[in-house]
């Protein structure tokens, strides 16, 4: 009866929201409409082949020119909800080990989008990252699963001043906007993905181009894109982005980038025009996966909340695997070195909505320790072997690092090979 009542409440909420006021979406898939004050370089619809081919040579050459010391380093950060504590810990541990490159390109999706500006700006921003995305702050995002998936549906569409908005608004400061603009001027790039659910397409936002506009408008746009990228449907309200083509005004509805892209290095459309990526030849790609790509079987309770969270989690896992496979193909084509890190299968991981401070602190400490000891990065092949060799049940005691072989008692690291 209780579940049935919640479902009826959710259906009533959705019915009521259907008439919530908003301006219509742009009528065409490929539209010149942009947030007011910005030109077309501020973002790219992932399926817009014409614009990608037109803009990519200058874009990627700028990234190449910004590389220092002869190394072109790229960082891609995935979604994963509360698994973001892994990425925050990984970046912090790399800083402690003085093993964190100056990334020429940083991309982020969902919770990865929230940490992407900090990763882009470097180790000096680690304290701010930990304060912004630590357990004390993120606990407020979700007070209970039922409230997450049902009561939040009562929030009118377009209203995004809830806990996620407040969290992001608190750390997107004028100082961050100014710092991102300075780095963007050097040719380094910061990209974030959202999902335009009117078009059902991925939208890639150039956060440096946003920051370059400057002032409060840039700060608000920057903030709204990050909020949208992390707005898991049903858990957080969508974000309405007001755009104009100079004559007409429209509203676009944006939600979590992970709905269409769990993690990305380059737009999917680049596979059709690999010649546009020639400037990235020989680059070193790092990918932080804020989740597990395999898990031990666990009975799902016959409860709506568990079914929904496990279903969303399964979709995220498979989209992440697809993105990894695409990145492997890209790396082989352009002689890139590709290394990744992820939460191993035998780490005692809960759901992606487990924002309890002690859970996130443990995951942060685990990743930070592995990174500081140089046991964070593996090739995709090593990561697969690491999970397939995992014991049939989660181990007791401290979990081994991504680079460690779980079936070797002395913690001997995997033999490192080129991808």
mmCIF file of C-alpha atoms in Angstrom:
data_model
loop_
_atom_site.group_PDB
_atom_site.id
_atom_site.type_symbol
_atom_site.label_atom_id
_atom_site.label_comp_id
_atom_site.label_asym_id
_atom_site.label_seq_id
_atom_site.Cartn_x
_atom_site.Cartn_y
_atom_site.Cartn_z
ATOM 1 C CA UNK A 1 0.000 0.000 0.000
ATOM 2 C CA UNK A 2 2.792 2.390 0.867
ATOM 3 C CA UNK A 3 4.569 1.887 -2.479
ATOM 4 C CA UNK A 4 1.266 2.192 -4.349
ATOM 5 C CA UNK A 5 0.523 5.456 -2.584
ATOM 6 C CA UNK A 6 3.944 6.835 -3.478
ATOM 7 C CA UNK A 7 3.479 5.850 -7.109
ATOM 8 C CA UNK A 8 0.093 7.571 -7.230
ATOM 9 C CA UNK A 9 1.661 10.652 -5.671
ATOM 10 C CA UNK A 10 4.442 10.626 -8.262
ATOM 11 C CA UNK A 11 1.962 10.244 -11.127
ATOM 12 C CA UNK A 12 -0.110 13.119 -9.804
ATOM 13 C CA UNK A 13 3.008 15.250 -9.499
ATOM 14 C CA UNK A 14 4.041 14.496 -13.063
ATOM 15 C CA UNK A 15 0.563 15.297 -14.329
ATOM 16 C CA UNK A 16 0.648 18.615 -12.515
ATOM 17 C CA UNK A 17 4.103 19.443 -13.830
ATOM 18 C CA UNK A 18 3.030 18.856 -17.406
ATOM 19 C CA UNK A 19 1.474 22.290 -17.469
ATOM 20 C CA UNK A 20 4.337 24.068 -15.721
ATOM 21 C CA UNK A 21 5.124 27.311 -17.606
ATOM 22 C CA UNK A 22 8.107 27.330 -19.913
ATOM 23 C CA UNK A 23 8.843 28.762 -23.325
ATOM 24 C CA UNK A 24 8.983 26.278 -26.192
ATOM 25 C CA UNK A 25 12.220 24.554 -27.137
ATOM 26 C CA UNK A 26 14.049 25.602 -30.308
ATOM 27 C CA UNK A 27 12.118 24.000 -33.184
ATOM 28 C CA UNK A 28 15.148 22.608 -35.031
ATOM 29 C CA UNK A 29 17.697 19.990 -33.987
ATOM 30 C CA UNK A 30 20.601 22.124 -35.217
ATOM 31 C CA UNK A 31 19.788 25.573 -33.922
ATOM 32 C CA UNK A 32 21.701 28.825 -33.710
ATOM 33 C CA UNK A 33 20.019 29.665 -30.407
ATOM 34 C CA UNK A 34 22.521 30.307 -27.596
ATOM 35 C CA UNK A 35 22.386 31.632 -24.045
ATOM 36 C CA UNK A 36 22.147 35.400 -24.303
ATOM 37 C CA UNK A 37 25.516 37.116 -24.515
ATOM 38 C CA UNK A 38 27.380 34.105 -25.966
ATOM 39 C CA UNK A 39 28.321 33.140 -29.503
ATOM 40 C CA UNK A 40 28.164 29.674 -31.043
ATOM 41 C CA UNK A 41 31.612 28.669 -29.731
ATOM 42 C CA UNK A 42 30.271 28.278 -26.197
ATOM 43 C CA UNK A 43 28.814 24.824 -26.842
ATOM 44 C CA UNK A 44 28.408 22.028 -29.379
ATOM 45 C CA UNK A 45 25.519 19.662 -29.966
ATOM 46 C CA UNK A 46 27.250 16.293 -30.063
ATOM 47 C CA UNK A 47 25.530 15.354 -33.333
ATOM 48 C CA UNK A 48 26.305 18.625 -35.154
ATOM 49 C CA UNK A 49 28.820 17.298 -37.655
ATOM 50 C CA UNK A 50 29.151 20.523 -39.628
ATOM 51 C CA UNK A 51 30.143 22.613 -36.605
ATOM 52 C CA UNK A 52 32.434 19.907 -35.239
ATOM 53 C CA UNK A 53 34.386 19.664 -38.491
ATOM 54 C CA UNK A 54 34.525 23.452 -38.794
ATOM 55 C CA UNK A 55 35.701 24.203 -35.268
ATOM 56 C CA UNK A 56 37.754 21.168 -34.241
ATOM 57 C CA UNK A 57 41.096 21.929 -35.991
ATOM 58 C CA UNK A 58 41.578 25.235 -34.176
ATOM 59 C CA UNK A 59 40.158 23.816 -30.934
ATOM 60 C CA UNK A 60 42.445 20.789 -30.771
ATOM 61 C CA UNK A 61 45.488 22.648 -32.073
ATOM 62 C CA UNK A 62 45.025 25.117 -29.214
ATOM 63 C CA UNK A 63 45.106 22.204 -26.797
ATOM 64 C CA UNK A 64 48.297 20.896 -28.412
ATOM 65 C CA UNK A 65 49.928 24.327 -28.197
ATOM 66 C CA UNK A 66 49.081 24.600 -24.494
ATOM 67 C CA UNK A 67 50.949 21.391 -23.608
ATOM 68 C CA UNK A 68 54.120 21.958 -21.613
ATOM 69 C CA UNK A 69 57.204 19.806 -21.264
ATOM 70 C CA UNK A 70 56.415 17.853 -24.394
ATOM 71 C CA UNK A 71 53.581 15.902 -22.765
ATOM 72 C CA UNK A 72 49.968 16.332 -23.883
ATOM 73 C CA UNK A 73 47.831 15.140 -20.974
ATOM 74 C CA UNK A 74 44.050 14.694 -21.085
ATOM 75 C CA UNK A 75 41.762 13.867 -18.169
ATOM 76 C CA UNK A 76 38.209 12.513 -18.498
ATOM 77 C CA UNK A 77 36.067 12.188 -15.341
ATOM 78 C CA UNK A 78 32.906 10.085 -15.291
ATOM 79 C CA UNK A 79 29.629 10.343 -13.463
ATOM 80 C CA UNK A 80 28.831 8.096 -10.526
ATOM 81 C CA UNK A 81 26.911 9.971 -7.827
ATOM 82 C CA UNK A 82 28.416 9.370 -4.413
ATOM 83 C CA UNK A 83 31.234 7.492 -6.156
ATOM 84 C CA UNK A 84 32.614 10.960 -6.840
ATOM 85 C CA UNK A 85 34.431 10.645 -3.506
ATOM 86 C CA UNK A 86 36.736 8.239 -5.345
ATOM 87 C CA UNK A 87 37.672 10.858 -7.926
ATOM 88 C CA UNK A 88 38.191 13.578 -5.322
ATOM 89 C CA UNK A 89 40.446 11.225 -3.360
ATOM 90 C CA UNK A 90 42.338 10.184 -6.490
ATOM 91 C CA UNK A 91 43.101 13.776 -7.482
ATOM 92 C CA UNK A 92 44.115 14.649 -3.926
ATOM 93 C CA UNK A 93 46.410 11.622 -3.662
ATOM 94 C CA UNK A 94 48.059 12.441 -6.985
ATOM 95 C CA UNK A 95 48.776 15.934 -5.678
ATOM 96 C CA UNK A 96 50.299 14.519 -2.492
ATOM 97 C CA UNK A 97 52.567 12.287 -4.592
ATOM 98 C CA UNK A 98 53.485 15.198 -6.903
ATOM 99 C CA UNK A 99 52.252 13.001 -9.751
ATOM 100 C CA UNK A 100 49.462 15.143 -11.145
ATOM 101 C CA UNK A 101 50.045 16.536 -14.650
ATOM 102 C CA UNK A 102 48.883 19.888 -15.885
ATOM 103 C CA UNK A 103 46.037 18.619 -18.040
ATOM 104 C CA UNK A 104 45.636 20.373 -21.382
ATOM 105 C CA UNK A 105 42.055 19.106 -21.655
ATOM 106 C CA UNK A 106 39.663 18.127 -18.845
ATOM 107 C CA UNK A 107 36.201 16.727 -19.481
ATOM 108 C CA UNK A 108 33.519 15.909 -16.930
ATOM 109 C CA UNK A 109 30.038 14.441 -16.700
ATOM 110 C CA UNK A 110 27.606 14.563 -13.762
ATOM 111 C CA UNK A 111 29.580 14.385 -10.503
ATOM 112 C CA UNK A 112 32.664 14.355 -12.733
ATOM 113 C CA UNK A 113 31.551 17.741 -14.044
ATOM 114 C CA UNK A 114 31.451 19.096 -10.488
ATOM 115 C CA UNK A 115 35.061 18.123 -9.853
ATOM 116 C CA UNK A 116 36.276 18.987 -13.380
ATOM 117 C CA UNK A 117 36.934 22.716 -12.687
ATOM 118 C CA UNK A 118 39.064 21.801 -9.671
ATOM 119 C CA UNK A 119 40.982 19.175 -11.669
ATOM 120 C CA UNK A 120 41.482 21.755 -14.429
ATOM 121 C CA UNK A 121 42.755 24.462 -12.093
ATOM 122 C CA UNK A 122 45.287 22.185 -10.409
ATOM 123 C CA UNK A 123 46.495 21.102 -6.995
ATOM 124 C CA UNK A 124 46.194 24.579 -5.467
ATOM 125 C CA UNK A 125 42.427 24.040 -5.587
ATOM 126 C CA UNK A 126 42.439 20.705 -3.745
ATOM 127 C CA UNK A 127 41.346 22.180 -0.417
ATOM 128 C CA UNK A 128 38.466 23.995 -2.095
ATOM 129 C CA UNK A 129 37.485 20.771 -3.888
ATOM 130 C CA UNK A 130 37.438 18.789 -0.659
ATOM 131 C CA UNK A 131 35.394 21.466 1.095
ATOM 132 C CA UNK A 132 32.923 21.675 -1.779
ATOM 133 C CA UNK A 133 32.474 17.966 -2.462
ATOM 134 C CA UNK A 134 33.274 16.431 0.906
ATOM 135 C CA UNK A 135 30.824 14.302 2.853
ATOM 136 C CA UNK A 136 29.569 17.108 5.083
ATOM 137 C CA UNK A 137 28.315 19.112 2.104
ATOM 138 C CA UNK A 138 27.044 16.291 -0.087
ATOM 139 C CA UNK A 139 25.068 14.637 2.719
ATOM 140 C CA UNK A 140 22.485 17.380 2.283
ATOM 141 C CA UNK A 141 21.839 16.325 -1.321
ATOM 142 C CA UNK A 142 19.713 13.328 -0.409
ATOM 143 C CA UNK A 143 18.056 12.948 2.951
ATOM 144 C CA UNK A 144 16.262 9.688 2.145
ATOM 145 C CA UNK A 145 15.714 7.555 -0.965
ATOM 146 C CA UNK A 146 11.923 8.027 -0.888
ATOM 147 C CA UNK A 147 12.277 11.765 -0.763
ATOM 148 C CA UNK A 148 14.774 11.580 -3.563
ATOM 149 C CA UNK A 149 12.697 9.711 -6.078
ATOM 150 C CA UNK A 150 9.186 10.765 -5.190
ATOM 151 C CA UNK A 151 8.840 13.862 -3.072
ATOM 152 C CA UNK A 152 11.262 15.768 -5.335
ATOM 153 C CA UNK A 153 8.889 15.166 -8.227
ATOM 154 C CA UNK A 154 6.631 17.735 -6.571
ATOM 155 C CA UNK A 155 9.173 20.463 -7.337
ATOM 156 C CA UNK A 156 7.972 22.508 -10.351
ATOM 157 C CA UNK A 157 9.947 22.024 -13.526
ATOM 158 C CA UNK A 158 12.683 24.592 -13.969
ATOM 159 C CA UNK A 159 12.988 25.237 -10.229
ATOM 160 C CA UNK A 160 16.575 24.368 -9.441
ATOM 161 C CA UNK A 161 17.303 26.204 -6.196
ATOM 162 C CA UNK A 162 17.363 22.994 -4.151
ATOM 163 C CA UNK A 163 20.354 21.410 -2.390
ATOM 164 C CA UNK A 164 22.301 20.630 -5.569
ATOM 165 C CA UNK A 165 21.916 24.219 -6.784
ATOM 166 C CA UNK A 166 23.001 25.541 -3.382
ATOM 167 C CA UNK A 167 26.016 23.238 -3.314
ATOM 168 C CA UNK A 168 27.263 24.296 -6.749
ATOM 169 C CA UNK A 169 26.426 27.961 -6.217
ATOM 170 C CA UNK A 170 28.593 27.964 -3.097
ATOM 171 C CA UNK A 171 31.772 26.857 -4.869
ATOM 172 C CA UNK A 172 31.393 28.532 -8.283
ATOM 173 C CA UNK A 173 32.895 31.805 -7.137
ATOM 174 C CA UNK A 174 34.105 34.853 -9.093
ATOM 175 C CA UNK A 175 37.645 33.674 -8.278
ATOM 176 C CA UNK A 176 36.973 30.318 -9.971
ATOM 177 C CA UNK A 177 35.524 32.012 -13.051
ATOM 178 C CA UNK A 178 38.544 34.309 -13.332
ATOM 179 C CA UNK A 179 40.980 31.421 -12.885
ATOM 180 C CA UNK A 180 39.259 29.288 -15.545
ATOM 181 C CA UNK A 181 39.270 32.242 -17.962
ATOM 182 C CA UNK A 182 43.021 32.715 -17.445
ATOM 183 C CA UNK A 183 43.777 29.064 -18.190
ATOM 184 C CA UNK A 184 41.450 29.059 -21.181
ATOM 185 C CA UNK A 185 43.408 31.959 -22.659
ATOM 186 C CA UNK A 186 46.469 29.671 -22.680
ATOM 187 C CA UNK A 187 44.675 27.182 -24.951
ATOM 188 C CA UNK A 188 43.764 24.689 -22.237
ATOM 189 C CA UNK A 189 40.141 23.526 -22.413
ATOM 190 C CA UNK A 190 37.464 22.453 -19.932
ATOM 191 C CA UNK A 191 34.400 20.651 -21.315
ATOM 192 C CA UNK A 192 31.238 19.520 -19.524
ATOM 193 C CA UNK A 193 28.356 17.436 -20.897
ATOM 194 C CA UNK A 194 24.645 17.863 -20.219
ATOM 195 C CA UNK A 195 21.676 16.115 -21.814
ATOM 196 C CA UNK A 196 19.194 18.281 -23.694
ATOM 197 C CA UNK A 197 16.092 16.135 -23.181
ATOM 198 C CA UNK A 198 14.033 18.192 -25.643
ATOM 199 C CA UNK A 199 16.442 17.039 -28.355
ATOM 200 C CA UNK A 200 17.460 13.840 -26.534
ATOM 201 C CA UNK A 201 21.051 14.705 -27.368
ATOM 202 C CA UNK A 202 24.339 15.346 -25.583
ATOM 203 C CA UNK A 203 25.368 18.992 -25.331
ATOM 204 C CA UNK A 204 29.050 19.783 -24.802
ATOM 205 C CA UNK A 205 29.792 23.067 -23.065
ATOM 206 C CA UNK A 206 33.091 24.952 -23.321
ATOM 207 C CA UNK A 207 33.373 26.163 -19.746
ATOM 208 C CA UNK A 208 36.409 28.312 -20.551
ATOM 209 C CA UNK A 209 34.412 30.175 -23.194
ATOM 210 C CA UNK A 210 31.691 30.752 -20.607
ATOM 211 C CA UNK A 211 34.201 32.026 -18.052
ATOM 212 C CA UNK A 212 35.788 34.355 -20.619
ATOM 213 C CA UNK A 213 32.567 36.400 -20.805
ATOM 214 C CA UNK A 214 33.250 37.398 -17.207
ATOM 215 C CA UNK A 215 31.060 38.930 -14.547
ATOM 216 C CA UNK A 216 27.976 37.580 -12.830
ATOM 217 C CA UNK A 217 26.372 36.342 -16.036
ATOM 218 C CA UNK A 218 29.355 34.052 -16.672
ATOM 219 C CA UNK A 219 29.260 32.797 -13.091
ATOM 220 C CA UNK A 220 25.540 32.013 -13.293
ATOM 221 C CA UNK A 221 25.819 30.236 -16.654
ATOM 222 C CA UNK A 222 28.853 28.264 -15.460
ATOM 223 C CA UNK A 223 26.947 27.251 -12.318
ATOM 224 C CA UNK A 224 23.771 26.293 -14.191
ATOM 225 C CA UNK A 225 25.653 24.064 -16.619
ATOM 226 C CA UNK A 226 27.302 22.212 -13.733
ATOM 227 C CA UNK A 227 23.963 21.843 -11.935
ATOM 228 C CA UNK A 228 22.336 20.516 -15.100
ATOM 229 C CA UNK A 229 25.152 18.047 -15.729
ATOM 230 C CA UNK A 230 24.625 16.510 -12.272
ATOM 231 C CA UNK A 231 20.798 16.659 -12.185
ATOM 232 C CA UNK A 232 19.863 12.971 -12.160
ATOM 233 C CA UNK A 233 16.258 12.767 -13.447
ATOM 234 C CA UNK A 234 13.810 12.055 -10.649
ATOM 235 C CA UNK A 235 16.334 13.004 -7.986
ATOM 236 C CA UNK A 236 16.938 16.629 -8.872
ATOM 237 C CA UNK A 237 14.802 18.978 -10.959
ATOM 238 C CA UNK A 238 15.951 19.748 -14.500
ATOM 239 C CA UNK A 239 17.524 23.050 -15.435
ATOM 240 C CA UNK A 240 15.868 25.366 -17.946
ATOM 241 C CA UNK A 241 18.461 27.121 -20.090
ATOM 242 C CA UNK A 242 17.108 30.317 -21.656
ATOM 243 C CA UNK A 243 18.430 30.756 -25.202
ATOM 244 C CA UNK A 244 17.820 33.086 -28.126
ATOM 245 C CA UNK A 245 18.603 33.211 -31.838
ATOM 246 C CA UNK A 246 18.480 37.001 -31.759
ATOM 247 C CA UNK A 247 14.810 37.102 -32.688
ATOM 248 C CA UNK A 248 13.025 34.379 -30.767
ATOM 249 C CA UNK A 249 13.473 33.252 -27.176
ATOM 250 C CA UNK A 250 13.314 29.619 -26.116
ATOM 251 C CA UNK A 251 13.790 27.348 -23.109
ATOM 252 C CA UNK A 252 15.861 24.181 -23.295
ATOM 253 C CA UNK A 253 15.509 21.522 -20.616
ATOM 254 C CA UNK A 254 18.826 20.008 -19.513
ATOM 255 C CA UNK A 255 19.499 17.101 -17.163
ATOM 256 C CA UNK A 256 22.350 14.813 -16.122
ATOM 257 C CA UNK A 257 24.942 14.330 -18.836
ATOM 258 C CA UNK A 258 25.192 10.662 -17.841
ATOM 259 C CA UNK A 259 21.777 10.042 -19.403
ATOM 260 C CA UNK A 260 23.506 10.092 -22.796
ATOM 261 C CA UNK A 261 27.264 10.096 -22.059
ATOM 262 C CA UNK A 262 28.765 8.470 -18.965
ATOM 263 C CA UNK A 263 32.262 9.804 -19.716
ATOM 264 C CA UNK A 264 33.918 11.233 -22.827
ATOM 265 C CA UNK A 265 37.265 12.275 -24.227
ATOM 266 C CA UNK A 266 36.091 13.581 -27.598
ATOM 267 C CA UNK A 267 32.598 13.818 -29.110
ATOM 268 C CA UNK A 268 31.238 10.531 -30.439
ATOM 269 C CA UNK A 269 30.896 12.171 -33.849
ATOM 270 C CA UNK A 270 34.714 12.380 -34.043
ATOM 271 C CA UNK A 271 34.739 8.698 -35.008
ATOM 272 C CA UNK A 272 33.342 9.745 -38.391
ATOM 273 C CA UNK A 273 36.090 12.340 -38.889
ATOM 274 C CA UNK A 274 39.230 11.028 -37.165
ATOM 275 C CA UNK A 275 41.408 13.418 -39.183
ATOM 276 C CA UNK A 276 40.087 16.297 -37.041
ATOM 277 C CA UNK A 277 41.901 14.816 -34.030
ATOM 278 C CA UNK A 278 45.380 14.675 -35.568
ATOM 279 C CA UNK A 279 46.631 17.367 -33.174
ATOM 280 C CA UNK A 280 46.060 14.945 -30.277
ATOM 281 C CA UNK A 281 48.369 12.254 -31.673
ATOM 282 C CA UNK A 282 50.651 10.822 -29.011
ATOM 283 C CA UNK A 283 48.643 12.256 -26.110
ATOM 284 C CA UNK A 284 48.335 10.577 -22.719
ATOM 285 C CA UNK A 285 44.697 9.995 -21.741
ATOM 286 C CA UNK A 286 43.752 9.478 -18.112
ATOM 287 C CA UNK A 287 40.208 8.440 -17.187
ATOM 288 C CA UNK A 288 38.710 8.458 -13.682
ATOM 289 C CA UNK A 289 35.656 6.203 -13.439
ATOM 290 C CA UNK A 290 33.721 7.105 -10.293
ATOM 291 C CA UNK A 291 32.101 3.705 -10.021
ATOM 292 C CA UNK A 292 32.463 -0.011 -10.592
ATOM 293 C CA UNK A 293 32.300 -1.589 -14.022
ATOM 294 C CA UNK A 294 31.584 -5.014 -12.524
ATOM 295 C CA UNK A 295 29.843 -5.974 -9.293
ATOM 296 C CA UNK A 296 29.102 -9.056 -7.277
ATOM 297 C CA UNK A 297 25.535 -10.357 -7.663
ATOM 298 C CA UNK A 298 23.273 -9.039 -4.940
ATOM 299 C CA UNK A 299 19.545 -9.664 -4.584
ATOM 300 C CA UNK A 300 17.543 -6.553 -5.437
ATOM 301 C CA UNK A 301 14.669 -5.973 -2.979
ATOM 302 C CA UNK A 302 11.255 -5.847 -4.601
ATOM 303 C CA UNK A 303 10.942 -2.150 -3.869
ATOM 304 C CA UNK A 304 10.554 0.651 -6.360
ATOM 305 C CA UNK A 305 13.466 2.687 -5.000
ATOM 306 C CA UNK A 306 15.890 -0.253 -5.249
ATOM 307 C CA UNK A 307 14.700 -1.252 -8.715
ATOM 308 C CA UNK A 308 15.066 2.312 -10.014
ATOM 309 C CA UNK A 309 18.516 2.916 -8.520
ATOM 310 C CA UNK A 310 19.851 -0.455 -9.669
ATOM 311 C CA UNK A 311 18.406 0.070 -13.150
ATOM 312 C CA UNK A 312 20.000 3.518 -13.465
ATOM 313 C CA UNK A 313 23.258 2.107 -12.115
ATOM 314 C CA UNK A 314 23.255 -0.735 -14.649
ATOM 315 C CA UNK A 315 22.722 1.708 -17.502
ATOM 316 C CA UNK A 316 25.588 3.868 -16.260
ATOM 317 C CA UNK A 317 27.909 0.848 -16.059
ATOM 318 C CA UNK A 318 27.225 -0.234 -19.636
ATOM 319 C CA UNK A 319 27.536 3.284 -21.055
ATOM 320 C CA UNK A 320 30.860 3.605 -19.234
ATOM 321 C CA UNK A 321 32.086 0.352 -20.752
ATOM 322 C CA UNK A 322 31.113 1.592 -24.210
ATOM 323 C CA UNK A 323 32.987 4.857 -23.612
ATOM 324 C CA UNK A 324 36.075 2.940 -22.501
ATOM 325 C CA UNK A 325 35.920 0.783 -25.639
ATOM 326 C CA UNK A 326 35.632 3.906 -27.808
ATOM 327 C CA UNK A 327 38.620 5.473 -26.039
ATOM 328 C CA UNK A 328 40.684 2.307 -26.569
ATOM 329 C CA UNK A 329 39.958 2.534 -30.300
ATOM 330 C CA UNK A 330 40.859 6.241 -30.343
ATOM 331 C CA UNK A 331 44.117 5.622 -28.460
ATOM 332 C CA UNK A 332 45.189 2.877 -30.843
ATOM 333 C CA UNK A 333 44.367 5.006 -33.867
ATOM 334 C CA UNK A 334 46.352 8.024 -32.670
ATOM 335 C CA UNK A 335 49.204 6.261 -30.834
ATOM 336 C CA UNK A 336 47.961 7.524 -27.483
ATOM 337 C CA UNK A 337 48.686 6.047 -24.085
ATOM 338 C CA UNK A 338 45.431 5.335 -22.264
ATOM 339 C CA UNK A 339 45.297 4.637 -18.534
ATOM 340 C CA UNK A 340 42.281 4.591 -16.286
ATOM 341 C CA UNK A 341 41.273 4.034 -12.709
ATOM 342 C CA UNK A 342 38.012 2.744 -11.291
ATOM 343 C CA UNK A 343 36.577 1.385 -8.074
ATOM 344 C CA UNK A 344 37.490 -2.319 -8.085
ATOM 345 C CA UNK A 345 34.809 -4.976 -7.985
ATOM 346 C CA UNK A 346 35.867 -6.176 -4.540
ATOM 347 C CA UNK A 347 35.593 -2.734 -2.929
ATOM 348 C CA UNK A 348 32.523 -2.760 -0.601
ATOM 349 C CA UNK A 349 30.538 -0.232 -2.630
ATOM 350 C CA UNK A 350 26.924 0.706 -1.966
ATOM 351 C CA UNK A 351 24.557 2.469 -4.358
ATOM 352 C CA UNK A 352 25.377 5.678 -6.193
ATOM 353 C CA UNK A 353 23.061 7.575 -3.823
ATOM 354 C CA UNK A 354 24.888 6.553 -0.654
ATOM 355 C CA UNK A 355 26.026 9.989 0.495
ATOM 356 C CA UNK A 356 26.635 9.067 4.141
ATOM 357 C CA UNK A 357 29.754 10.956 5.325
ATOM 358 C CA UNK A 358 31.520 7.868 6.687
ATOM 359 C CA UNK A 359 30.999 5.971 3.414
ATOM 360 C CA UNK A 360 32.329 8.833 1.314
ATOM 361 C CA UNK A 361 35.250 9.458 3.660
ATOM 362 C CA UNK A 362 36.293 5.797 3.444
ATOM 363 C CA UNK A 363 36.149 5.904 -0.364
ATOM 364 C CA UNK A 364 38.070 9.193 -0.456
ATOM 365 C CA UNK A 365 40.789 7.826 1.846
ATOM 366 C CA UNK A 366 41.037 4.618 -0.186
ATOM 367 C CA UNK A 367 41.547 6.457 -3.493
ATOM 368 C CA UNK A 368 43.906 9.033 -1.986
ATOM 369 C CA UNK A 369 46.081 6.308 -0.478
ATOM 370 C CA UNK A 370 46.215 4.303 -3.731
ATOM 371 C CA UNK A 371 47.137 7.420 -5.713
ATOM 372 C CA UNK A 372 49.782 8.521 -3.217
ATOM 373 C CA UNK A 373 51.400 5.047 -3.395
ATOM 374 C CA UNK A 374 51.422 4.994 -7.185
ATOM 375 C CA UNK A 375 48.840 2.224 -7.488
ATOM 376 C CA UNK A 376 46.002 4.129 -9.103
ATOM 377 C CA UNK A 377 46.372 3.846 -12.876
ATOM 378 C CA UNK A 378 45.962 0.717 -14.995
ATOM 379 C CA UNK A 379 45.447 0.060 -18.671
ATOM 380 C CA UNK A 380 41.885 -0.988 -19.604
ATOM 381 C CA UNK A 381 43.133 -4.545 -20.128
ATOM 382 C CA UNK A 382 44.650 -4.593 -16.658
ATOM 383 C CA UNK A 383 41.461 -3.188 -15.173
ATOM 384 C CA UNK A 384 39.444 -5.967 -16.787
ATOM 385 C CA UNK A 385 41.838 -8.598 -15.491
ATOM 386 C CA UNK A 386 41.733 -6.981 -12.043
ATOM 387 C CA UNK A 387 37.957 -7.447 -11.859
ATOM 388 C CA UNK A 388 37.721 -10.848 -13.504
ATOM 389 C CA UNK A 389 40.290 -12.227 -11.072
ATOM 390 C CA UNK A 390 38.405 -10.864 -8.071
ATOM 391 C CA UNK A 391 37.211 -13.436 -5.607
ATOM 392 C CA UNK A 392 33.631 -14.667 -5.821
ATOM 393 C CA UNK A 393 32.699 -12.586 -2.777
ATOM 394 C CA UNK A 394 33.936 -9.217 -1.462
ATOM 395 C CA UNK A 395 37.059 -9.589 0.651
ATOM 396 C CA UNK A 396 37.236 -8.723 4.318
ATOM 397 C CA UNK A 397 39.769 -6.197 5.440
ATOM 398 C CA UNK A 398 41.321 -3.316 3.478
ATOM 399 C CA UNK A 399 40.583 -3.601 -0.263
ATOM 400 C CA UNK A 400 43.511 -3.696 -2.642
ATOM 401 C CA UNK A 401 44.196 -0.813 -5.035
ATOM 402 C CA UNK A 402 43.149 -0.753 -8.711
ATOM 403 C CA UNK A 403 46.727 -1.588 -9.730
ATOM 404 C CA UNK A 404 47.046 -4.514 -7.293
ATOM 405 C CA UNK A 405 46.328 -8.126 -8.125
ATOM 406 C CA UNK A 406 43.631 -9.269 -5.669
ATOM 407 C CA UNK A 407 44.778 -12.887 -5.742
ATOM 408 C CA UNK A 408 48.409 -12.200 -4.820
ATOM 409 C CA UNK A 409 48.749 -11.986 -1.086
ATOM 410 C CA UNK A 410 51.730 -9.626 -0.964
ATOM 411 C CA UNK A 411 49.913 -6.945 -2.965
ATOM 412 C CA UNK A 412 52.247 -7.317 -5.931
ATOM 413 C CA UNK A 413 51.187 -4.792 -8.572
ATOM 414 C CA UNK A 414 50.091 -5.850 -12.018
ATOM 415 C CA UNK A 415 52.770 -5.770 -14.672
ATOM 416 C CA UNK A 416 52.363 -2.493 -16.495
ATOM 417 C CA UNK A 417 52.197 -2.669 -20.248
ATOM 418 C CA UNK A 418 51.491 -0.222 -23.044
ATOM 419 C CA UNK A 419 47.827 -0.130 -24.183
#
